[in-house]
């Protein structure tokens, strides 16, 4: 089963935008923008940076609205990649 949102950026993803593992199989947790060839595309990304990026995308009308960005931001701490930061 594929989750409907990427467990890193919180954006919805589909079969076509799944990330890839090192053996080129598909990763079911992360989208291709976040996870490629078995590793995160941006290792140094922090939750805070991601929030800023989402808001910038919304400001530039780049695929999401401000409301959607805010909804995603609220969900981010529950995602697999970021849960650790709350411990
Ligand atoms: Zn992603």
Coordinates of C-alpha atoms and ligand atoms in Angstrom, one line a residue:
X1 CA 0.0 0.0 0.0
X2 CA 1.2 3.5 -0.8
X3 CA 0.4 6.2 1.7
X4 CA -1.3 9.2 0.2
X5 CA 1.3 11.6 1.5
X6 CA 5.0 11.6 1.4
X7 CA 6.5 10.9 4.8
X8 CA 9.0 13.7 4.4
X9 CA 7.5 16.7 2.6
X10 CA 3.9 15.9 3.4
X11 CA 2.8 16.4 -0.2
X12 CA 0.4 13.9 -1.8
X13 CA 2.1 11.5 -4.1
X14 CA 1.1 8.9 -6.6
X15 CA 2.5 5.7 -8.2
X16 CA 4.3 7.9 -10.7
X17 CA 6.1 10.1 -8.1
X18 CA 7.3 7.4 -5.7
X19 CA 10.8 7.6 -4.5
X20 CA 13.4 5.0 -5.5
X21 CA 15.5 2.6 -3.4
X22 CA 19.1 1.8 -4.0
X23 CA 18.1 -1.3 -6.0
X24 CA 15.8 0.9 -8.1
X25 CA 12.7 -0.6 -6.5
X26 CA 10.1 1.9 -5.5
X27 CA 9.9 3.4 -2.0
X28 CA 6.5 3.5 -0.5
X29 CA 7.1 6.2 2.1
X30 CA 8.7 9.0 0.2
X31 CA 8.2 10.8 -3.1
X32 CA 10.8 11.1 -5.8
X33 CA 11.5 14.8 -4.8
X34 CA 12.6 13.7 -1.3
X35 CA 14.0 10.3 -1.8
X36 CA 16.1 9.0 -4.7
X37 CA 18.4 5.9 -5.1
X38 CA 18.0 5.0 -1.4
X39 CA 18.8 8.4 0.2
X40 CA 17.2 11.7 0.9
X41 CA 17.8 14.2 -1.8
X42 CA 18.5 16.9 0.8
X43 CA 20.1 15.4 3.9
X44 CA 20.4 18.7 5.7
X45 CA 16.7 19.6 5.4
X46 CA 15.1 20.5 8.7
X47 CA 11.5 20.7 9.6
X48 CA 11.7 24.5 9.8
X49 CA 13.3 24.8 6.3
X50 CA 10.6 22.6 4.9
X51 CA 7.9 24.8 6.4
X52 CA 9.5 27.8 4.7
X53 CA 9.7 26.0 1.4
X54 CA 6.1 25.0 1.5
X55 CA 5.0 28.6 2.3
X56 CA 7.2 29.9 -0.6
X57 CA 5.6 27.4 -3.0
X58 CA 2.2 28.6 -1.9
X59 CA 3.3 32.2 -2.3
X60 CA 4.5 31.6 -5.9
X61 CA 1.4 29.6 -6.6
X62 CA 3.6 26.6 -7.3
X63 CA 1.1 23.8 -7.1
X64 CA -0.4 24.5 -3.6
X65 CA -2.4 27.1 -2.0
X66 CA -1.5 28.9 1.3
X67 CA -4.3 26.9 3.0
X68 CA -2.9 23.6 1.7
X69 CA 0.6 24.6 2.8
X70 CA -0.7 25.4 6.3
X71 CA -2.5 22.1 6.5
X72 CA 0.6 20.2 5.4
X73 CA 2.7 22.1 7.9
X74 CA 0.4 21.0 10.7
X75 CA 0.8 17.4 9.7
X76 CA 4.6 17.4 9.3
X77 CA 5.5 16.5 12.9
X78 CA 3.5 13.3 12.5
X79 CA 5.4 12.1 9.5
X80 CA 8.0 9.3 9.7
X81 CA 10.9 11.5 8.8
X82 CA 10.2 14.2 11.4
X83 CA 8.7 12.3 14.3
X84 CA 12.1 11.8 15.9
X85 CA 12.6 15.5 16.3
X86 CA 9.8 15.6 18.9
X87 CA 11.3 13.1 21.2
Ligands
LIG1 ZN1 8.4 14.2 -0.5

